[in-house]
Coordinates of N, CA, C and O in Angstrom, one line a residue:
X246 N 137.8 -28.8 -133.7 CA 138.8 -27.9 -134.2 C 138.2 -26.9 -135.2 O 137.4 -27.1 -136.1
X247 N 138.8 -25.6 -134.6 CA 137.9 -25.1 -135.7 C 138.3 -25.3 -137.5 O 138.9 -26.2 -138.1
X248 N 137.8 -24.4 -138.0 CA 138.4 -24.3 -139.7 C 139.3 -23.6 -140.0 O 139.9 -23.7 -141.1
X249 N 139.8 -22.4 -139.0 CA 140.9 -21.4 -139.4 C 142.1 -22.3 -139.0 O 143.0 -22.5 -139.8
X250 N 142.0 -23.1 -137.6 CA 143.3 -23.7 -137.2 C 143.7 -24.9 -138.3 O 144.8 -25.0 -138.7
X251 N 142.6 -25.8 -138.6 CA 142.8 -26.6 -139.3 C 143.5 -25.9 -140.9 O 144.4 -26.4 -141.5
X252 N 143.0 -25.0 -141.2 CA 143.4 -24.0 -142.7 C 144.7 -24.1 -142.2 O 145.5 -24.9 -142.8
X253 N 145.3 -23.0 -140.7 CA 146.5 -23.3 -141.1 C 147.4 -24.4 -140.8 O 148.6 -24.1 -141.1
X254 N 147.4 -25.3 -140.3 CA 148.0 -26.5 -140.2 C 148.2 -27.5 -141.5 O 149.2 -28.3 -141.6
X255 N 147.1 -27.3 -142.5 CA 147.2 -27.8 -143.7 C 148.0 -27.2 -144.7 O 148.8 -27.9 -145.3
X256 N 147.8 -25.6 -145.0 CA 148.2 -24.8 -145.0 C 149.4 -23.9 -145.1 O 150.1 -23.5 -146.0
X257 N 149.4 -23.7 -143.7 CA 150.3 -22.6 -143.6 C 149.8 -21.3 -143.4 O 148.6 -21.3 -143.1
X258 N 150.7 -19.7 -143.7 CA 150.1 -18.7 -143.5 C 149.2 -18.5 -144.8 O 148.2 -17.8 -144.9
X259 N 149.9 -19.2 -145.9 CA 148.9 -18.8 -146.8 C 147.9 -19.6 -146.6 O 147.0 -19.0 -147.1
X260 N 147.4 -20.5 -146.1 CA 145.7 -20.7 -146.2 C 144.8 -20.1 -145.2 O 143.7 -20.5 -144.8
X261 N 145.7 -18.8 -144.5 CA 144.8 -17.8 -143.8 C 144.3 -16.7 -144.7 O 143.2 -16.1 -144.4
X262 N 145.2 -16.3 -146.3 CA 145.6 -15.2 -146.5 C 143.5 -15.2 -147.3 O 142.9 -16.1 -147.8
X263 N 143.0 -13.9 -147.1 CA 141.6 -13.6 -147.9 C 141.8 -14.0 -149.3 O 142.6 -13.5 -150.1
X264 N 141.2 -14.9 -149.6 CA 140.7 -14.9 -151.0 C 139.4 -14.4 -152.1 O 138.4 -15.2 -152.0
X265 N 139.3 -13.7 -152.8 CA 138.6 -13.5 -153.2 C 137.1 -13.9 -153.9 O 137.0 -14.3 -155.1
X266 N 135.9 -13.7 -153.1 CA 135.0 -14.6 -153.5 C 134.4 -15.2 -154.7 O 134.3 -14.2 -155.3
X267 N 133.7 -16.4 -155.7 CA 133.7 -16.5 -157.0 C 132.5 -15.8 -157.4 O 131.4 -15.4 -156.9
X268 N 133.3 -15.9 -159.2 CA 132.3 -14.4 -159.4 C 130.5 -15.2 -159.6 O 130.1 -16.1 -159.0
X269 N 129.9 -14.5 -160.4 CA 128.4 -14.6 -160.4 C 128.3 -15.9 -161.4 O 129.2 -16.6 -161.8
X270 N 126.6 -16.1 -161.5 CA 126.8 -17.4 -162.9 C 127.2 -16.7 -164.3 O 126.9 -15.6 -164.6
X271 N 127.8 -17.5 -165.0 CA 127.7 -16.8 -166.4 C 126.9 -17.4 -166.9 O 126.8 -18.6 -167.1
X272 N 126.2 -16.1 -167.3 CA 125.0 -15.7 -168.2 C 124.5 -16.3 -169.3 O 125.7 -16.3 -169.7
X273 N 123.8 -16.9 -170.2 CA 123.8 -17.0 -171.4 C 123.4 -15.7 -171.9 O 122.9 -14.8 -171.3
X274 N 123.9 -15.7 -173.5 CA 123.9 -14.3 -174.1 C 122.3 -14.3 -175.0 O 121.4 -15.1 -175.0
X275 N 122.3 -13.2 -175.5 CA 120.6 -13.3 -175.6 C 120.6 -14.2 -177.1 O 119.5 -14.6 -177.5
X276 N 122.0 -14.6 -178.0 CA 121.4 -15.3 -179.0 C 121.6 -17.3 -178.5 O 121.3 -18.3 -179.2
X277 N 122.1 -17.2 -177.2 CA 122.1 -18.6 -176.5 C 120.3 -18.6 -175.8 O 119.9 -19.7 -175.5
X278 N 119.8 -17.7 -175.8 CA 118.6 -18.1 -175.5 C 117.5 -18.1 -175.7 O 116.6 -18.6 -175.0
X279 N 117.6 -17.2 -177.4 CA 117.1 -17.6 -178.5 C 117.1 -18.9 -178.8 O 116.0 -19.3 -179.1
X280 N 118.2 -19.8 -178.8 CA 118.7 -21.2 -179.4 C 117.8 -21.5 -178.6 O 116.7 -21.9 -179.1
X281 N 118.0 -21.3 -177.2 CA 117.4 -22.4 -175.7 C 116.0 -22.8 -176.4 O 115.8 -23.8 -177.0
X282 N 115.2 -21.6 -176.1 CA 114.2 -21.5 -176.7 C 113.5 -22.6 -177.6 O 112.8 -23.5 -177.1
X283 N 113.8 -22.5 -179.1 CA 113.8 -23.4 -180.0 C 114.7 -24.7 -179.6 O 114.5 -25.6 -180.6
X284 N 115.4 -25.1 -178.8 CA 115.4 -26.5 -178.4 C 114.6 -26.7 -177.6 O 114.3 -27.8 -177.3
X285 N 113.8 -25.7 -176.9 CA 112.8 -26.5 -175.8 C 111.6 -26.4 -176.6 O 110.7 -27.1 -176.0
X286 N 111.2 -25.8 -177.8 CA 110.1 -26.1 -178.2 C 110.2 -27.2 -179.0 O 109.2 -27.6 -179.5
X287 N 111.2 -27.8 -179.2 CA 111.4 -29.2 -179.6 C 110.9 -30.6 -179.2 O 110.8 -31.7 -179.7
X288 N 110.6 -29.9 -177.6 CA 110.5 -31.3 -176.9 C 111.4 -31.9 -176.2 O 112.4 -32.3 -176.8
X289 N 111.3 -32.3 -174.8 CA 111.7 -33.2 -174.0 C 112.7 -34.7 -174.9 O 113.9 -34.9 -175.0
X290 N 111.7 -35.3 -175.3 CA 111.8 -36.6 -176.3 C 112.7 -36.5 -177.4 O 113.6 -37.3 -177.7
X291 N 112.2 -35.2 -178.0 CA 113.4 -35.3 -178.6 C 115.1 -34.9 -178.4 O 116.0 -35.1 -179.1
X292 N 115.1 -34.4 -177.2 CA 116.1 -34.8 -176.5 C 116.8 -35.6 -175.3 O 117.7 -35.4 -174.5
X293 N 115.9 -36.7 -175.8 CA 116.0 -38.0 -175.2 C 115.5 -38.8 -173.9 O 115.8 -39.9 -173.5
X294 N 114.7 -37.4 -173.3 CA 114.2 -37.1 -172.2 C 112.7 -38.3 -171.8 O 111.6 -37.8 -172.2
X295 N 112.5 -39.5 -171.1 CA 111.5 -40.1 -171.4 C 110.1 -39.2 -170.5 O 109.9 -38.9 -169.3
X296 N 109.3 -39.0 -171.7 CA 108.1 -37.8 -171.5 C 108.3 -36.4 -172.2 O 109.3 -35.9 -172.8
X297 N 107.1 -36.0 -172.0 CA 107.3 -34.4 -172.6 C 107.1 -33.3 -171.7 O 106.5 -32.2 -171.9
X298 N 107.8 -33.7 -170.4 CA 107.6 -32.9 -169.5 C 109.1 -32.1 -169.1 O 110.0 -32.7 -168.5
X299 N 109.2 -30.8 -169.6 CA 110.1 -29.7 -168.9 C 110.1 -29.7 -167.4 O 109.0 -29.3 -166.9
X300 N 111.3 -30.1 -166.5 CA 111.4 -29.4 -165.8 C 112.7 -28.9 -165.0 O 113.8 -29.2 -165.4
X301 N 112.7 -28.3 -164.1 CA 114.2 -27.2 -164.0 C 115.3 -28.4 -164.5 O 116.1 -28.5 -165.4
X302 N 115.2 -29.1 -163.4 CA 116.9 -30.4 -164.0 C 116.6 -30.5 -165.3 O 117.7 -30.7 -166.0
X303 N 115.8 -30.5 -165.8 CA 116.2 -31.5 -167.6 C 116.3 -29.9 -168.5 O 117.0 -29.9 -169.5
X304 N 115.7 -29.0 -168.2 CA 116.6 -27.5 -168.4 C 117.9 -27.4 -168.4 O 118.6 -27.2 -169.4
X305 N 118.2 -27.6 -167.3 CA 119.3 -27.4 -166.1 C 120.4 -28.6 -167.4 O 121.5 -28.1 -167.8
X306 N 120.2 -29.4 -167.6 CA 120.8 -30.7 -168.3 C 120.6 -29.9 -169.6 O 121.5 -30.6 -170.3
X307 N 120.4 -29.3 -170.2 CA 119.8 -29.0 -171.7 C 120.7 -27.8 -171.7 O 121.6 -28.0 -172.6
X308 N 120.7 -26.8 -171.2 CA 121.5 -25.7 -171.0 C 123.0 -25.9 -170.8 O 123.8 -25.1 -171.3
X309 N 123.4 -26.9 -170.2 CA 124.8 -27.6 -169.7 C 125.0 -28.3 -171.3 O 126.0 -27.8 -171.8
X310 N 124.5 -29.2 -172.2 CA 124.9 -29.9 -173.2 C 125.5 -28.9 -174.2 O 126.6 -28.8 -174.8
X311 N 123.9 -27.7 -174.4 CA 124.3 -26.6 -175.5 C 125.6 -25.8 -175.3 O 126.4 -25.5 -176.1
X312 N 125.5 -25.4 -174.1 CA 126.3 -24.1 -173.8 C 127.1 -24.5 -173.1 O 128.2 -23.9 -173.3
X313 N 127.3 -25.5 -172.2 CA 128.8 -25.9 -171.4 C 128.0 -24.9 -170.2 O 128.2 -25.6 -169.2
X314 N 127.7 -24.4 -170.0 CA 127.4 -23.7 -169.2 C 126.6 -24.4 -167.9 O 125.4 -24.6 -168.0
X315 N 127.3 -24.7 -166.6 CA 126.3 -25.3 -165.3 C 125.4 -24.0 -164.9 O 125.7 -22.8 -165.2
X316 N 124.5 -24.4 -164.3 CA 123.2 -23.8 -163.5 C 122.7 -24.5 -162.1 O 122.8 -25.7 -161.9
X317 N 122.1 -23.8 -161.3 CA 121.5 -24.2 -160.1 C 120.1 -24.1 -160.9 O 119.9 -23.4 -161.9
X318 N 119.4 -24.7 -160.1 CA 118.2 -25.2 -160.6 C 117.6 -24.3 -160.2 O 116.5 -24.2 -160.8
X319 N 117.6 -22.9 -159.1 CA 117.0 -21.8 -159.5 C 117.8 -20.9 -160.3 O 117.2 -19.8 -160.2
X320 N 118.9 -20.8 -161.2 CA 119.0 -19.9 -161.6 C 118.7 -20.5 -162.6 O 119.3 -19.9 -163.5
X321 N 117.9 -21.6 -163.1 CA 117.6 -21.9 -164.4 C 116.3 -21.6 -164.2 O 115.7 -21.1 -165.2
X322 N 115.7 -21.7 -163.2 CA 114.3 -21.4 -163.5 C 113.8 -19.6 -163.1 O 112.6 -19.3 -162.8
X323 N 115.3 -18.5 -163.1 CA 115.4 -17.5 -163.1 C 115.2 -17.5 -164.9 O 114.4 -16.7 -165.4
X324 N 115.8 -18.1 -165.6 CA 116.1 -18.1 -167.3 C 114.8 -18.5 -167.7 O 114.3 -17.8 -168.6
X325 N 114.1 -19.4 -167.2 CA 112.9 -19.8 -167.6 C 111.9 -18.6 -167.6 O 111.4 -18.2 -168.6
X326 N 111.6 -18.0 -166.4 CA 111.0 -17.0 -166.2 C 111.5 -15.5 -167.1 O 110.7 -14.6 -167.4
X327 N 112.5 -15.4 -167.3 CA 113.1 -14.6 -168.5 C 112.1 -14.7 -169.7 O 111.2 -13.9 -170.0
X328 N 112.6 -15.9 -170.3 CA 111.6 -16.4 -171.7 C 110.4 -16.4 -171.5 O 109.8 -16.6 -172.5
X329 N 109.8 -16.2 -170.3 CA 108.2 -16.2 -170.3 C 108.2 -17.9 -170.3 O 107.5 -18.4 -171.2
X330 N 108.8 -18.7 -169.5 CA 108.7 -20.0 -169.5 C 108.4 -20.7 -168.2 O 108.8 -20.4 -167.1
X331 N 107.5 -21.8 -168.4 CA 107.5 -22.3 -166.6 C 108.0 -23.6 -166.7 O 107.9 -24.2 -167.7
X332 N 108.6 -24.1 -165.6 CA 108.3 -25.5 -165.6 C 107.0 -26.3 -165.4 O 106.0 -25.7 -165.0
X333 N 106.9 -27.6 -165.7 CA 105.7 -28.2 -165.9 C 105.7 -29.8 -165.0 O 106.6 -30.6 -164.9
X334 N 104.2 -29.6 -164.3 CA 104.5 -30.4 -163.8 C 103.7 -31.8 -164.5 O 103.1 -31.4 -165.5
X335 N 103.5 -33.2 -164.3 CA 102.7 -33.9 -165.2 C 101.4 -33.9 -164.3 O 101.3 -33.4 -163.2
X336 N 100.2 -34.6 -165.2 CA 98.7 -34.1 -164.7 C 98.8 -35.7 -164.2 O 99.0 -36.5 -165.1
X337 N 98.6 -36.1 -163.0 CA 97.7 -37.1 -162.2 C 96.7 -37.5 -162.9 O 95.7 -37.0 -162.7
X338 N 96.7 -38.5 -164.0 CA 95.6 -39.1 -164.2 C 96.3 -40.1 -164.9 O 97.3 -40.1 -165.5
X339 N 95.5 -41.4 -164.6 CA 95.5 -42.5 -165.3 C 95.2 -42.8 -166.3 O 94.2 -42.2 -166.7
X340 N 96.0 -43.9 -167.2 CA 96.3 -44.5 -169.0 C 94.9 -44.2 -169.4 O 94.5 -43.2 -169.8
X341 N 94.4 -45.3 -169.3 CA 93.7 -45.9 -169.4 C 91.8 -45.1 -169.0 O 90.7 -45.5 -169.3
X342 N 92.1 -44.2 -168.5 CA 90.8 -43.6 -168.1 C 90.2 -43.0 -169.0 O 90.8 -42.1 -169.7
X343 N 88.6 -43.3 -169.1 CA 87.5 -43.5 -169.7 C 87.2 -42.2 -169.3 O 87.0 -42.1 -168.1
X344 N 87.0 -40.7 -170.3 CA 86.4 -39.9 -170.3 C 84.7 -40.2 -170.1 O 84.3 -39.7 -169.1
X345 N 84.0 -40.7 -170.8 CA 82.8 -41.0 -170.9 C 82.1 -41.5 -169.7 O 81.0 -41.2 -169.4
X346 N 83.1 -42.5 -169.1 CA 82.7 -43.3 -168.0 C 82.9 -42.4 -166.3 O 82.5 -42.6 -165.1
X347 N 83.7 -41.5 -166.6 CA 84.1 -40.9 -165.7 C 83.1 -40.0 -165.1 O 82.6 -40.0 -164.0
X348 N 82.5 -38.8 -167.0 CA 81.3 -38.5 -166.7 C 80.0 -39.1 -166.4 O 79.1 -38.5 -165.7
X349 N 79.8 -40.1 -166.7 CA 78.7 -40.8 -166.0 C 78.7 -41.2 -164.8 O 77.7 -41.3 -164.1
X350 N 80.0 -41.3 -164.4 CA 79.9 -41.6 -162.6 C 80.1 -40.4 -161.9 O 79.8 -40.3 -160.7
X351 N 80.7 -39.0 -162.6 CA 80.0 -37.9 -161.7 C 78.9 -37.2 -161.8 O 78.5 -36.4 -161.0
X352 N 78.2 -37.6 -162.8 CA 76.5 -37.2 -162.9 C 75.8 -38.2 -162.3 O 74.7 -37.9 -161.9
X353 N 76.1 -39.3 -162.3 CA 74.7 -40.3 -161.9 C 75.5 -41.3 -160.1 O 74.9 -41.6 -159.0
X354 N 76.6 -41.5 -160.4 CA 76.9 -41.8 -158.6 C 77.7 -41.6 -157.8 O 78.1 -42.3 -156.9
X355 N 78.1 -40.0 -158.2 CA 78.7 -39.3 -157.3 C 77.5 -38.9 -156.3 O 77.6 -39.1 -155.1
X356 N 76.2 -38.1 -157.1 CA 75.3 -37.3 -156.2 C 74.4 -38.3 -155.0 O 73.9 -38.0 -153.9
X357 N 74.4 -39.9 -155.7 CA 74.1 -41.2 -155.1 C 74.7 -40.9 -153.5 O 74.2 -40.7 -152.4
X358 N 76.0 -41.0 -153.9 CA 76.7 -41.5 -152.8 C 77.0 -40.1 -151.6 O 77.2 -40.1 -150.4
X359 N 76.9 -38.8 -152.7 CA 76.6 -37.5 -151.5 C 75.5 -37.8 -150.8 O 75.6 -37.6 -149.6
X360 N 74.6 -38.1 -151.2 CA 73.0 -37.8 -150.6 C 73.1 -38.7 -149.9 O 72.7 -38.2 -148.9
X361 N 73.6 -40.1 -149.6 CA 73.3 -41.2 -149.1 C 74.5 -40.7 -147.6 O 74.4 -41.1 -146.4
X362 N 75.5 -39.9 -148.0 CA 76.4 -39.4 -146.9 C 75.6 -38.6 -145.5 O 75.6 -38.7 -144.3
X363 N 74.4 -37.6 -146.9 CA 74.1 -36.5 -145.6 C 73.0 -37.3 -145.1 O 72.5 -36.8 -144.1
X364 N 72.3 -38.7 -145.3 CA 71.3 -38.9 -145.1 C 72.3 -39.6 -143.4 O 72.5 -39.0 -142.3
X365 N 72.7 -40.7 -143.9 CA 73.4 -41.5 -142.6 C 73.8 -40.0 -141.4 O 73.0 -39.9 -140.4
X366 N 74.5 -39.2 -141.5 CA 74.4 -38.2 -140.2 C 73.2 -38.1 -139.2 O 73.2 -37.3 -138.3

């Protein structure tokens, strides 16, 4: 069935009649994004966020608490790029990993185990 017939069966003639489409996002004003700003240089954590990693949702959540104001997660990261802001992703690396040890196994048996690759071909 299509959606116009179903419109008016539910409806009537008014749920044919044009309505007019909704308007744009509202904006934050330039001293809401001053504020933004200075709550994001606050920190994730300290807004309860587990990590210190920004990203569009927890924006997106942070802009909604301050301002009441909802966002799609690109038009928050339209505001981010305003402020000269990016989102962040976290770095791939494990707790517990040994700088020192790490460089000694790419200076002494990484080149081991290259050489020993081109040799077997």
């Amino acid at each position: 069935m299509s959606t116009t017939l179903k419109k008016y069966r539910q409806q009537g003639t008014q749920g044919l009649q044009r309505r007019k489409p909704p308007g744009s996002y509202a904006k934050p004003t330039a001293e809401q994004l001053q504020e933004l700003v200075e709550e994001l240089r606050k920190g994730a954590l300290h807004h309860g966020f587990t990590g210190e990693i920004w990203t569009l949702q927890r924006v997106g959540k942070l802009i909604e608490q301050l301002f009441g104001i909802s966002h799609k997660q690109t038009q928050v990261g339209r505001i981010l790029h305003k402020l000269s802001w990016s989102p962040q992703k976290p770095i791939r690396k494990a707790r517990q990993q040994n700088a020192q040890q790490v460089k000694t196994w790419q200076e002494e048996r990484l080149p081991e185990l290259k050489k020993r690759n081109r040799n077997s071909r």
